[in-house]
Each structure stands twice: as structure tokens, then as C-alpha cells.
mmCIF file of C-alpha atoms and ligand atoms in Angstrom:
data_model
loop_
_atom_site.group_PDB
_atom_site.id
_atom_site.type_symbol
_atom_site.label_atom_id
_atom_site.label_comp_id
_atom_site.label_asym_id
_atom_site.label_seq_id
_atom_site.Cartn_x
_atom_site.Cartn_y
_atom_site.Cartn_z
ATOM 1 C CA MET S 1132 2.935 -5.126 20.297
ATOM 2 C CA SER S 1133 1.576 -3.013 23.115
ATOM 3 C CA VAL S 1134 2.773 -1.186 26.198
ATOM 4 C CA PRO S 1135 2.764 -3.667 29.107
ATOM 5 C CA GLY S 1136 -0.548 -3.503 30.976
ATOM 6 C CA THR S 1137 -2.182 -0.866 28.749
ATOM 7 C CA GLY S 1138 -3.111 -2.455 25.424
ATOM 8 C CA SER S 1139 -1.907 0.715 23.598
ATOM 9 C CA PRO S 1140 0.675 0.222 20.840
ATOM 10 C CA LEU S 1141 4.301 0.498 21.963
ATOM 11 C CA ARG S 1142 5.601 3.842 20.697
ATOM 12 C CA PRO S 1143 9.161 5.022 21.306
ATOM 13 C CA LEU S 1144 8.280 8.721 20.925
ATOM 14 C CA TRP S 1145 5.314 11.059 20.755
ATOM 15 C CA TRP S 1146 4.362 14.733 20.906
ATOM 16 C CA ASN S 1147 2.865 15.571 24.301
ATOM 17 C CA SER S 1148 0.758 18.667 23.686
ATOM 18 C CA SER S 1149 0.157 19.194 27.407
ATOM 19 C CA ALA S 1150 3.792 18.777 28.571
ATOM 20 C CA ARG S 1151 4.071 22.603 28.585
ATOM 21 C CA PRO S 1152 2.412 25.425 26.606
ATOM 22 C CA GLY S 1153 2.847 24.384 22.964
ATOM 23 C CA GLY S 1154 3.860 20.840 23.847
ATOM 24 C CA ALA S 1155 7.130 18.908 23.838
ATOM 25 C CA LEU S 1156 8.760 15.814 22.351
ATOM 26 C CA GLU S 1157 8.728 12.822 24.684
ATOM 27 C CA LEU S 1158 10.587 9.583 24.143
ATOM 28 C CA ILE S 1159 11.391 6.330 25.883
ATOM 29 C CA ASP S 1160 15.063 6.472 26.884
ATOM 30 C CA GLN S 1161 16.181 3.265 25.158
ATOM 31 C CA THR S 1162 19.598 3.281 26.812
ATOM 32 C CA LEU S 1163 17.834 2.250 30.052
ATOM 33 C CA LEU S 1164 15.916 -0.729 28.624
ATOM 34 C CA PRO S 1165 15.184 -3.481 29.471
ATOM 35 C CA THR S 1166 15.438 -2.772 33.202
ATOM 36 C CA GLN S 1167 13.806 0.675 33.251
ATOM 37 C CA VAL S 1168 11.055 2.165 31.094
ATOM 38 C CA ALA S 1169 11.647 5.901 31.582
ATOM 39 C CA THR S 1170 10.374 8.865 29.582
ATOM 40 C CA LEU S 1171 12.561 11.789 28.590
ATOM 41 C CA THR S 1172 10.917 15.136 27.819
ATOM 42 C CA CYS S 1173 12.809 17.230 25.253
ATOM 43 C CA THR S 1174 12.240 20.987 25.345
ATOM 44 C CA ARG S 1175 15.609 22.079 23.903
ATOM 45 C CA LEU S 1176 17.266 21.427 20.548
ATOM 46 C CA GLU S 1177 20.444 20.095 22.148
ATOM 47 C CA GLN S 1178 18.403 17.570 24.146
ATOM 48 C CA VAL S 1179 16.933 16.189 20.930
ATOM 49 C CA TRP S 1180 20.369 16.152 19.269
ATOM 50 C CA GLU S 1181 21.903 14.364 22.245
ATOM 51 C CA ALA S 1182 19.024 11.857 22.455
ATOM 52 C CA ILE S 1183 19.652 10.860 18.820
ATOM 53 C CA LYS S 1184 23.457 10.853 19.158
ATOM 54 C CA SER S 1185 23.401 8.736 22.349
ATOM 55 C CA LEU S 1186 20.803 6.282 20.997
ATOM 56 C CA ARG S 1187 18.157 7.220 23.568
ATOM 57 C CA VAL S 1188 16.029 7.239 20.450
ATOM 58 C CA ARG S 1189 17.415 5.049 17.670
ATOM 59 C CA GLY S 1190 16.491 2.980 14.644
ATOM 60 C CA ALA S 1191 16.304 4.655 11.243
ATOM 61 C CA PRO S 1192 12.574 5.527 11.026
ATOM 62 C CA ALA S 1193 12.379 6.606 14.698
ATOM 63 C CA ILE S 1194 15.356 8.924 14.223
ATOM 64 C CA GLY S 1195 13.532 10.554 11.309
ATOM 65 C CA VAL S 1196 10.360 11.091 13.326
ATOM 66 C CA ALA S 1197 12.339 12.432 16.311
ATOM 67 C CA ALA S 1198 14.140 14.905 14.046
ATOM 68 C CA ALA S 1199 10.843 16.106 12.540
ATOM 69 C CA TYR S 1200 9.489 16.869 16.015
ATOM 70 C CA GLY S 1201 12.933 18.236 16.948
ATOM 71 C CA VAL S 1202 12.405 20.996 14.381
ATOM 72 C CA ILE S 1203 9.441 22.246 16.430
ATOM 73 C CA VAL S 1204 11.376 21.899 19.694
ATOM 74 C CA GLY S 1205 14.307 23.880 18.283
ATOM 75 C CA CYS S 1206 12.109 26.621 16.827
ATOM 76 C CA ASP S 1207 10.089 26.948 20.048
ATOM 77 C CA GLU S 1208 13.327 27.374 21.975
ATOM 78 C CA ALA S 1209 14.549 30.085 19.580
ATOM 79 C CA GLY S 1210 11.150 31.837 19.615
ATOM 80 C CA PRO S 1211 11.355 33.221 16.062
ATOM 81 C CA GLY S 1212 9.315 36.189 14.878
ATOM 82 C CA ASP S 1213 7.098 36.336 11.811
ATOM 83 C CA ALA S 1214 9.978 37.600 9.673
ATOM 84 C CA GLY S 1215 12.870 35.299 10.640
ATOM 85 C CA TRP S 1216 11.301 31.899 11.278
ATOM 86 C CA SER S 1217 12.353 30.246 8.022
ATOM 87 C CA ASP S 1218 16.048 30.925 8.797
ATOM 88 C CA THR S 1219 15.489 29.391 12.231
ATOM 89 C CA VAL S 1220 13.985 26.254 10.662
ATOM 90 C CA GLY S 1221 17.049 26.009 8.392
ATOM 91 C CA CYS S 1222 19.506 26.338 11.302
ATOM 92 C CA VAL S 1223 17.632 23.783 13.425
ATOM 93 C CA CYS S 1224 17.555 21.292 10.526
ATOM 94 C CA ASP S 1225 21.284 21.844 9.879
ATOM 95 C CA ARG S 1226 22.078 21.083 13.518
ATOM 96 C CA LEU S 1227 19.906 17.952 13.728
ATOM 97 C CA SER S 1228 21.418 16.617 10.509
ATOM 98 C CA THR S 1229 24.829 16.394 12.241
ATOM 99 C CA SER S 1230 23.601 13.944 14.890
ATOM 100 C CA ARG S 1231 24.075 10.629 13.038
ATOM 101 C CA PRO S 1232 25.221 10.088 9.440
ATOM 102 C CA THR S 1233 24.075 6.656 8.244
ATOM 103 C CA ALA S 1234 20.280 6.354 8.550
ATOM 104 C CA VAL S 1235 18.897 8.221 5.543
ATOM 105 C CA ASN S 1236 15.487 8.594 7.231
ATOM 106 C CA LEU S 1237 16.966 11.436 9.308
ATOM 107 C CA PHE S 1238 17.813 13.464 6.186
ATOM 108 C CA TRP S 1239 14.610 12.403 4.441
ATOM 109 C CA ALA S 1240 12.466 13.717 7.319
ATOM 110 C CA LEU S 1241 14.462 16.955 7.656
ATOM 111 C CA ASP S 1242 14.218 17.553 3.892
ATOM 112 C CA ARG S 1243 10.474 17.126 4.172
ATOM 113 C CA MET S 1244 10.304 19.688 6.994
ATOM 114 C CA ARG S 1245 12.461 22.138 4.983
ATOM 115 C CA ARG S 1246 10.256 21.667 1.914
ATOM 116 C CA ARG S 1247 7.107 22.342 3.953
ATOM 117 C CA ALA S 1248 8.757 25.449 5.430
ATOM 118 C CA ARG S 1249 9.463 26.747 1.904
ATOM 119 C CA GLU S 1250 5.799 26.251 0.978
ATOM 120 C CA LEU S 1251 4.816 28.280 4.056
ATOM 121 C CA ALA S 1252 7.157 31.212 3.345
ATOM 122 C CA GLY S 1253 5.590 34.571 4.175
ATOM 123 C CA ARG S 1254 3.038 33.185 6.646
ATOM 124 C CA PRO S 1255 3.066 34.319 10.294
ATOM 125 C CA TRP S 1256 5.050 32.031 12.600
ATOM 126 C CA SER S 1257 1.994 30.807 14.559
ATOM 127 C CA GLU S 1258 0.418 29.555 11.330
ATOM 128 C CA ALA S 1259 3.667 28.076 10.014
ATOM 129 C CA ARG S 1260 4.332 26.341 13.329
ATOM 130 C CA ALA S 1261 0.929 24.649 13.279
ATOM 131 C CA ALA S 1262 1.550 23.437 9.720
ATOM 132 C CA LEU S 1263 5.062 22.192 10.530
ATOM 133 C CA LEU S 1264 3.790 20.303 13.581
ATOM 134 C CA ALA S 1265 1.099 18.757 11.374
ATOM 135 C CA GLU S 1266 3.857 17.696 8.944
ATOM 136 C CA ALA S 1267 5.778 16.002 11.783
ATOM 137 C CA HIS S 1268 2.591 14.189 12.833
ATOM 138 C CA ALA S 1269 2.079 13.105 9.210
ATOM 139 C CA ILE S 1270 5.637 11.717 9.029
ATOM 140 C CA ARG S 1271 4.919 9.719 12.190
ATOM 141 C CA ASP S 1272 1.521 8.451 11.041
ATOM 142 C CA GLU S 1273 2.752 7.519 7.562
ATOM 143 C CA ASP S 1274 5.642 5.584 9.096
ATOM 144 C CA ALA S 1275 3.210 3.632 11.287
ATOM 145 C CA ALA S 1276 1.099 2.763 8.247
ATOM 146 C CA MET S 1277 4.179 1.679 6.252
ATOM 147 C CA CYS S 1278 5.257 -0.600 9.114
ATOM 148 C CA ARG S 1279 1.826 -2.305 9.208
ATOM 149 C CA ALA S 1280 2.003 -2.840 5.427
ATOM 150 C CA ILE S 1281 5.533 -4.298 5.691
ATOM 151 C CA GLY S 1282 4.221 -6.785 8.250
ATOM 152 C CA MET S 1283 1.362 -7.776 5.982
ATOM 153 C CA HIS S 1284 3.628 -8.280 2.939
ATOM 154 C CA GLY S 1285 6.280 -10.265 4.826
ATOM 155 C CA GLN S 1286 4.379 -12.368 7.366
ATOM 156 C CA HIS S 1287 4.133 -15.463 5.118
ATOM 157 C CA LEU S 1288 7.935 -15.829 5.282
ATOM 158 C CA VAL S 1289 7.781 -16.881 8.944
ATOM 159 C CA PRO S 1290 7.422 -20.673 9.044
ATOM 160 C CA GLU S 1291 4.920 -22.368 11.370
ATOM 161 C CA GLY S 1292 6.853 -24.159 14.104
ATOM 162 C CA GLY S 1293 10.158 -22.785 12.785
ATOM 163 C CA GLY S 1294 12.730 -20.132 13.622
ATOM 164 C CA VAL S 1295 13.677 -16.648 12.424
ATOM 165 C CA LEU S 1296 16.983 -14.928 13.092
ATOM 166 C CA THR S 1297 17.260 -11.148 13.397
ATOM 167 C CA HIS S 1298 20.068 -8.720 14.152
ATOM 168 C CA CYS S 1299 19.909 -5.463 16.140
ATOM 169 C CA ASN S 1300 16.429 -4.020 16.777
ATOM 170 C CA ALA S 1301 14.107 -3.213 13.908
ATOM 171 C CA GLY S 1302 10.962 -3.317 16.030
ATOM 172 C CA ALA S 1303 8.414 -0.883 17.408
ATOM 173 C CA LEU S 1304 11.204 0.858 19.327
ATOM 174 C CA ALA S 1305 13.049 1.614 16.074
ATOM 175 C CA THR S 1306 10.052 3.099 14.242
ATOM 176 C CA SER S 1307 6.948 5.078 15.129
ATOM 177 C CA GLU S 1308 5.287 1.760 16.075
ATOM 178 C CA TYR S 1309 5.210 -1.955 15.069
ATOM 179 C CA GLY S 1310 8.649 -2.076 13.433
ATOM 180 C CA THR S 1311 9.997 -3.292 10.099
ATOM 181 C CA ALA S 1312 11.768 -6.664 10.510
ATOM 182 C CA LEU S 1313 9.776 -7.330 13.689
ATOM 183 C CA ALA S 1314 6.567 -6.207 11.930
ATOM 184 C CA VAL S 1315 6.893 -9.374 9.858
ATOM 185 C CA MET S 1316 7.020 -11.393 13.093
ATOM 186 C CA TYR S 1317 4.200 -9.450 14.791
ATOM 187 C CA ALA S 1318 1.967 -9.981 11.765
ATOM 188 C CA ALA S 1319 2.768 -13.735 11.673
ATOM 189 C CA HIS S 1320 2.055 -13.923 15.415
ATOM 190 C CA GLU S 1321 -1.283 -12.125 14.908
ATOM 191 C CA LYS S 1322 -2.166 -14.802 12.346
ATOM 192 C CA GLY S 1323 -1.673 -17.409 15.073
ATOM 193 C CA ARG S 1324 1.628 -18.831 13.838
ATOM 194 C CA ARG S 1325 4.037 -20.214 16.450
ATOM 195 C CA PHE S 1326 7.778 -19.731 15.973
ATOM 196 C CA THR S 1327 10.971 -18.744 17.797
ATOM 197 C CA VAL S 1328 12.944 -15.590 17.087
ATOM 198 C CA TYR S 1329 16.702 -15.876 17.586
ATOM 199 C CA ALA S 1330 17.900 -12.389 18.532
ATOM 200 C CA ASP S 1331 21.615 -11.712 18.019
ATOM 201 C CA GLU S 1332 22.710 -9.771 21.101
ATOM 202 C CA THR S 1333 24.309 -7.177 18.729
ATOM 203 C CA ARG S 1334 27.562 -5.953 20.154
ATOM 204 C CA PRO S 1335 28.677 -3.364 21.051
ATOM 205 C CA LEU S 1336 25.434 -1.779 22.322
ATOM 206 C CA PHE S 1337 23.238 -4.888 22.645
ATOM 207 C CA GLN S 1338 20.148 -3.654 20.812
ATOM 208 C CA GLY S 1339 19.212 -7.306 20.121
ATOM 209 C CA ALA S 1340 19.480 -8.510 23.709
ATOM 210 C CA ARG S 1341 18.184 -5.352 25.382
ATOM 211 C CA LEU S 1342 15.492 -4.183 22.958
ATOM 212 C CA THR S 1343 14.439 -6.930 20.530
ATOM 213 C CA ALA S 1344 14.171 -9.615 23.207
ATOM 214 C CA TRP S 1345 12.251 -7.171 25.453
ATOM 215 C CA GLU S 1346 9.763 -6.203 22.751
ATOM 216 C CA LEU S 1347 9.162 -9.772 21.617
ATOM 217 C CA THR S 1348 8.689 -11.244 25.072
ATOM 218 C CA GLN S 1349 6.291 -8.402 26.001
ATOM 219 C CA ALA S 1350 4.294 -9.360 22.896
ATOM 220 C CA GLY S 1351 4.213 -13.041 23.870
ATOM 221 C CA ILE S 1352 6.557 -14.137 21.060
ATOM 222 C CA ASP S 1353 9.131 -16.793 21.883
ATOM 223 C CA ALA S 1354 12.555 -15.086 21.856
ATOM 224 C CA THR S 1355 15.980 -16.642 22.351
ATOM 225 C CA VAL S 1356 19.004 -14.355 22.745
ATOM 226 C CA ILE S 1357 22.266 -15.577 21.242
ATOM 227 C CA CYS S 1358 25.754 -14.076 21.261
ATOM 228 C CA ASP S 1359 26.623 -12.756 17.793
ATOM 229 C CA SER S 1360 29.230 -15.520 17.463
ATOM 230 C CA MET S 1361 26.538 -18.219 17.755
ATOM 231 C CA ALA S 1362 24.611 -17.403 14.570
ATOM 232 C CA ALA S 1363 26.581 -19.915 12.431
ATOM 233 C CA VAL S 1364 25.856 -22.802 14.784
ATOM 234 C CA VAL S 1365 22.171 -21.848 15.066
ATOM 235 C CA MET S 1366 21.991 -21.992 11.261
ATOM 236 C CA ARG S 1367 23.899 -25.288 10.965
ATOM 237 C CA GLU S 1368 21.611 -26.831 13.595
ATOM 238 C CA LYS S 1369 18.665 -25.807 11.382
ATOM 239 C CA LYS S 1370 17.040 -23.800 14.147
ATOM 240 C CA VAL S 1371 16.205 -20.982 11.720
ATOM 241 C CA GLN S 1372 14.701 -21.118 8.221
ATOM 242 C CA VAL S 1373 14.839 -17.400 7.434
ATOM 243 C CA VAL S 1374 16.734 -14.246 8.460
ATOM 244 C CA VAL S 1375 14.999 -10.842 8.530
ATOM 245 C CA THR S 1376 16.772 -7.594 9.466
ATOM 246 C CA GLY S 1377 16.025 -3.888 9.152
ATOM 247 C CA ALA S 1378 18.003 -1.277 7.204
ATOM 248 C CA ASP S 1379 19.442 2.187 7.750
ATOM 249 C CA ARG S 1380 20.014 3.098 4.106
ATOM 250 C CA ILE S 1381 19.440 1.174 0.894
ATOM 251 C CA ALA S 1382 21.265 2.256 -2.271
ATOM 252 C CA SER S 1383 19.516 2.273 -5.663
ATOM 253 C CA ASN S 1384 21.015 -1.133 -6.538
ATOM 254 C CA GLY S 1385 19.736 -2.706 -3.288
ATOM 255 C CA ASP S 1386 23.021 -2.709 -1.322
ATOM 256 C CA THR S 1387 21.902 -2.271 2.279
ATOM 257 C CA ALA S 1388 23.520 -0.619 5.290
ATOM 258 C CA ASN S 1389 22.380 -1.940 8.648
ATOM 259 C CA LYS S 1390 23.826 -2.479 12.129
ATOM 260 C CA ILE S 1391 27.402 -3.754 12.223
ATOM 261 C CA GLY S 1392 27.353 -7.548 11.976
ATOM 262 C CA THR S 1393 24.481 -7.738 9.490
ATOM 263 C CA TYR S 1394 26.852 -8.388 6.574
ATOM 264 C CA GLY S 1395 28.381 -11.326 8.446
ATOM 265 C CA VAL S 1396 24.925 -12.753 9.132
ATOM 266 C CA ALA S 1397 24.070 -12.464 5.410
ATOM 267 C CA VAL S 1398 27.284 -14.308 4.451
ATOM 268 C CA LEU S 1399 26.478 -17.060 6.958
ATOM 269 C CA ALA S 1400 22.907 -17.318 5.678
ATOM 270 C CA ARG S 1401 24.175 -17.751 2.098
ATOM 271 C CA ALA S 1402 26.648 -20.431 3.248
ATOM 272 C CA HIS S 1403 23.802 -22.354 4.922
ATOM 273 C CA GLY S 1404 21.249 -21.912 2.124
ATOM 274 C CA ILE S 1405 18.958 -19.774 4.315
ATOM 275 C CA PRO S 1406 17.138 -16.812 2.704
ATOM 276 C CA PHE S 1407 18.216 -13.420 4.049
ATOM 277 C CA TYR S 1408 15.540 -10.690 3.850
ATOM 278 C CA VAL S 1409 15.652 -6.974 4.616
ATOM 279 C CA ALA S 1410 12.499 -5.133 5.743
ATOM 280 C CA ALA S 1411 12.335 -1.353 5.257
ATOM 281 C CA PRO S 1412 9.957 1.462 4.289
ATOM 282 C CA SER S 1413 10.521 3.507 1.123
ATOM 283 C CA SER S 1414 11.903 6.355 3.323
ATOM 284 C CA THR S 1415 15.014 4.162 3.888
ATOM 285 C CA PHE S 1416 15.932 4.057 0.170
ATOM 286 C CA ASP S 1417 18.518 6.531 -1.070
ATOM 287 C CA MET S 1418 17.887 6.520 -4.800
ATOM 288 C CA GLY S 1419 20.537 9.217 -5.254
ATOM 289 C CA ILE S 1420 23.424 6.812 -4.703
ATOM 290 C CA ALA S 1421 24.507 4.118 -7.144
ATOM 291 C CA ASP S 1422 25.635 1.488 -4.660
ATOM 292 C CA GLY S 1423 26.585 0.785 -1.063
ATOM 293 C CA SER S 1424 30.112 2.185 -1.379
ATOM 294 C CA ALA S 1425 28.605 5.713 -1.197
ATOM 295 C CA ILE S 1426 26.827 5.107 2.122
ATOM 296 C CA PRO S 1427 28.475 7.078 4.964
ATOM 297 C CA ILE S 1428 29.291 4.725 7.830
ATOM 298 C CA GLU S 1429 29.175 6.107 11.360
ATOM 299 C CA HIS S 1430 32.172 5.356 13.586
ATOM 300 C CA ARG S 1431 31.451 5.648 17.294
ATOM 301 C CA ASP S 1432 33.388 6.231 20.502
ATOM 302 C CA PRO S 1433 35.899 3.384 21.165
ATOM 303 C CA GLU S 1434 34.687 3.360 24.768
ATOM 304 C CA GLU S 1435 31.502 1.651 23.527
ATOM 305 C CA VAL S 1436 33.662 -1.358 22.585
ATOM 306 C CA ARG S 1437 36.158 -1.085 25.446
ATOM 307 C CA VAL S 1438 33.623 -0.823 28.268
ATOM 308 C CA ILE S 1439 30.498 -2.929 28.893
ATOM 309 C CA GLY S 1440 28.072 -1.723 31.567
ATOM 310 C CA GLY S 1441 30.765 0.328 33.293
ATOM 311 C CA ARG S 1442 33.348 -2.509 33.274
ATOM 312 C CA GLN S 1443 36.477 -2.193 31.154
ATOM 313 C CA VAL S 1444 36.875 -5.344 29.014
ATOM 314 C CA ALA S 1445 39.883 -4.383 26.847
ATOM 315 C CA PRO S 1446 43.215 -2.750 27.758
ATOM 316 C CA ARG S 1447 43.435 1.027 27.355
ATOM 317 C CA GLU S 1448 46.601 0.473 25.258
ATOM 318 C CA ALA S 1449 44.649 -1.422 22.578
ATOM 319 C CA ALA S 1450 42.872 0.512 19.861
ATOM 320 C CA CYS S 1451 39.219 -0.385 19.211
ATOM 321 C CA TYR S 1452 37.740 -0.383 15.712
ATOM 322 C CA THR S 1453 34.231 1.067 15.818
ATOM 323 C CA PRO S 1454 32.122 1.085 12.628
ATOM 324 C CA ALA S 1455 28.471 1.121 13.750
ATOM 325 C CA PHE S 1456 27.094 -0.170 10.434
ATOM 326 C CA ASP S 1457 28.118 -2.367 7.521
ATOM 327 C CA VAL S 1458 26.863 -2.849 3.989
ATOM 328 C CA THR S 1459 25.351 -6.107 2.768
ATOM 329 C CA PRO S 1460 25.678 -6.445 -1.024
ATOM 330 C CA ALA S 1461 22.395 -6.848 -2.904
ATOM 331 C CA GLU S 1462 23.383 -10.280 -4.234
ATOM 332 C CA LEU S 1463 23.218 -11.718 -0.708
ATOM 333 C CA ILE S 1464 19.661 -10.429 -0.157
ATOM 334 C CA ALA S 1465 16.764 -12.728 -1.151
ATOM 335 C CA GLY S 1466 14.271 -9.857 -1.036
ATOM 336 C CA ILE S 1467 13.514 -6.426 0.428
ATOM 337 C CA ILE S 1468 10.120 -6.269 2.125
ATOM 338 C CA THR S 1469 8.643 -2.782 1.712
ATOM 339 C CA GLU S 1470 5.213 -1.260 2.298
ATOM 340 C CA LYS S 1471 4.626 -1.590 -1.451
ATOM 341 C CA GLY S 1472 5.489 -5.281 -1.683
ATOM 342 C CA ILE S 1473 8.642 -7.427 -1.842
ATOM 343 C CA ILE S 1474 11.520 -6.545 -4.158
ATOM 344 C CA ALA S 1475 12.898 -9.878 -5.393
ATOM 345 C CA PRO S 1476 15.293 -10.541 -6.927
ATOM 346 C CA VAL S 1477 17.103 -7.468 -5.619
ATOM 347 C CA THR S 1478 18.242 -5.699 -8.780
ATOM 348 C CA ARG S 1479 18.563 -2.023 -9.687
ATOM 349 C CA GLU S 1480 15.640 -2.408 -12.111
ATOM 350 C CA ASN S 1481 13.348 -4.013 -9.531
ATOM 351 C CA VAL S 1482 14.233 -1.392 -6.901
ATOM 352 C CA ALA S 1483 13.417 1.413 -9.373
ATOM 353 C CA ARG S 1484 10.176 -0.298 -10.410
ATOM 354 C CA LEU S 1485 8.812 -0.466 -6.854
ATOM 355 C CA ILE S 1486 10.351 2.591 -5.219
ATOM 356 C CA GLY S 1487 10.526 4.931 -8.225
ATOM 357 C CA GLY S 1488 13.146 7.443 -9.465
HETATM 358 O O1 MRU E 59 22.478 2.217 15.952
HETATM 359 P P1 MRU E 59 21.006 1.931 15.869
HETATM 360 O O2 MRU E 59 20.479 1.198 17.051
HETATM 361 O O3 MRU E 59 20.208 3.147 15.523
HETATM 362 O O4 MRU E 59 20.888 0.931 14.619
HETATM 363 C C1 MRU E 59 19.618 0.509 14.241
HETATM 364 C C2 MRU E 59 19.627 -0.487 13.146
HETATM 365 O O5 MRU E 59 20.644 -0.827 12.592
HETATM 366 C C3 MRU E 59 18.280 -0.981 12.690
HETATM 367 O O6 MRU E 59 18.373 -2.296 12.238
HETATM 368 C C4 MRU E 59 17.794 -0.102 11.536
HETATM 369 O O7 MRU E 59 17.841 1.256 11.886
HETATM 370 C C5 MRU E 59 16.422 -0.443 11.110
HETATM 371 S S1 MRU E 59 15.203 0.108 12.248
HETATM 372 C C6 MRU E 59 13.675 -0.280 11.655
#
């Protein structure tokens, strides 16, 4: 998928080396889509933190890449000397790691930046900074390559003349480019297959309606937005033959956390005999946890449920329950499409075999 009118791949964030001396992190402010495509330039740590927290940049892999670049932004702001820079890197990583708890890619990318900083201990800051920026670029580039490979491995699942259902946004906007679940659809589209994607609107923040439908229509893929409550009927009417979603964290047994509502979609898919697939890079696996019960679930501001587009839709007196993610048990997942191939059936042994330790 490309930026409208340019032919360049759609990227939600990038390092602009000429934004100011040393460069700055730039990102598409996703809270404004689909009606405005606006760029936000981040030159302060708190701007990066806020952009992640407020979902200006969102989606597990994209959060990881933003955090990696955020390390450079935070260090540039602090202006460390040759002696104290490694403490500064540690403090910046600690702060960024408090932005959102569920997507493991955030912690994975920050751990990688910390590890690189340890390898660079004793070097002057100018040298260390160049190496850390190169590491952030590598995280971005590797993510893009993993997304392309996911598309290649999963594209055959999209039926000619059929329908695919997806939940939330696991597209180019949620990664460094191309997406995970949507990569499967982009790759099928590139092979000339025709199909319709049913995009759950994805309450409360409408990532499906606002972002997935925008990306797909820009790419010339047939997209139909449905309210979350319509997925069962769409399945019973045989409009979709497969479900593909992304993931925020996958436990070592294959239990998968993704946007709230995904678990319900998986239950519906099982009830209708429709295969439910997850698409994710290896950076989304948390091999340190035994199962989905250990995945921390973010709870967000009740106002996100109570208010839609500035209009209050529930009484102030009523409480609002606000988990942002849920966990789909491995037994409901037909396969996990990774850059290394498809894990199927989803068992602890098969996850370990493909992803490792
Ligand atoms: O709250 P969000 O918009 O960051 O949630 C995003 C999702 O749940 C995506 O499906 C997931 O991160 C996979 S992105 C390739």
C-alpha cells in the first residue's frame, strides 16, 4: 500500500534527519485519520510518550519502532556528556516503557536499545548516538522485512472471490510498513486475487473503521465496514471464509492478546466453522510467559467509552468497563502466520520450534 498520489510505501513513522540538527522522529497522527493526514514532529521525550499513550502512533510493531527512535529523541533533549550517557539511555527507556503495557514489541525494542547501549559503554556520546540511531533504523527495517514475509506466507489463505474479516488495524499504520494481518491481504491483492475485507469498526476507538478501511480503500482493496455486533451475521451469511487479525503479545503456548473484541470474533468463527488466524512477527512473542493469563491488559480512560467524537453517549452516573485488549486462547486459533512460516496447529511445541527458546 502506498501514500496517496506518491507511490511510496505508507509508513506511519520515520526519522527525519533534516527536521533539525541531528534529526527528529516524525509520525502520522493516527487520531486524526481518516479525515486528516497530518504529521507530528517529536523533539521531546514527553511528546513521544504522549504520542504512544494517546494512540497517535499505535499498533504493536509501530509502538516498538517509535520507542526505539524515542530513545534518541530523549537523549538529544537531555544532551548527555561522554561520561553520563548510558544512565540517560536507561532513564529514557524506563520512561518510555510506562507508556502502554500490553504490546510486548515496546519492551522488546527498548531491551534491544539497552543491550546496544551496554555494548557501546565507554565510547564518546557522538559515537554511541550514531550507533543507537543505526540500531533504531535496523529495528524499523527488520520489521518491514518481517511484514513482507508474513504477507508472502499467508496470502494463499485469502480466497478468490471470497471474504476476509479482520478486527482493529494490523496494517501498514500499525507497523513500520505493509502490516501483519493486512500484509496477507496486500500480498493476495498483489497476486491479482479479488476479495472483500470486512473491517469490524472496533469500538471504542474505531481503528477498524478509521484506519483499516482507509488503508484498504487507498490500496484499491474492496473494504466493507461493519459494526462489531454484525460479525456473527456476516459469518452466518457466509460472506467471509477466513478471519485474520494481528496480535499485541503472544504467550509461549500461543494464547494471543489483541484488541478488545478479538476473543469474541474467535469464538464466533469457531461456532461458524471459519478458520481464525493471527498474523504477527517474532517480536510479538513473549516466550517468557507460560500462557495468556500472564499478559498485562491495559485499561483505558472510561471517557473513551462514554464519549464518541465529543458527544456523550452514556450517563456520567454509569461506570464504564475499559479493557483495551483481550486474550484469545490458542485452541481457537487455526494458525499463527509469522515471518518464518505458519505455526499450525498452535501448540507450545510448535511455537517453540518456529520461534525458539
Ligand atoms: O490499541 P491499538 O490500536 O494499539 O491496538 C492495536 C492492535 O490491537 C493491533 O491489532 C495489534 O497491535 C497488531 S498491529 C500489527
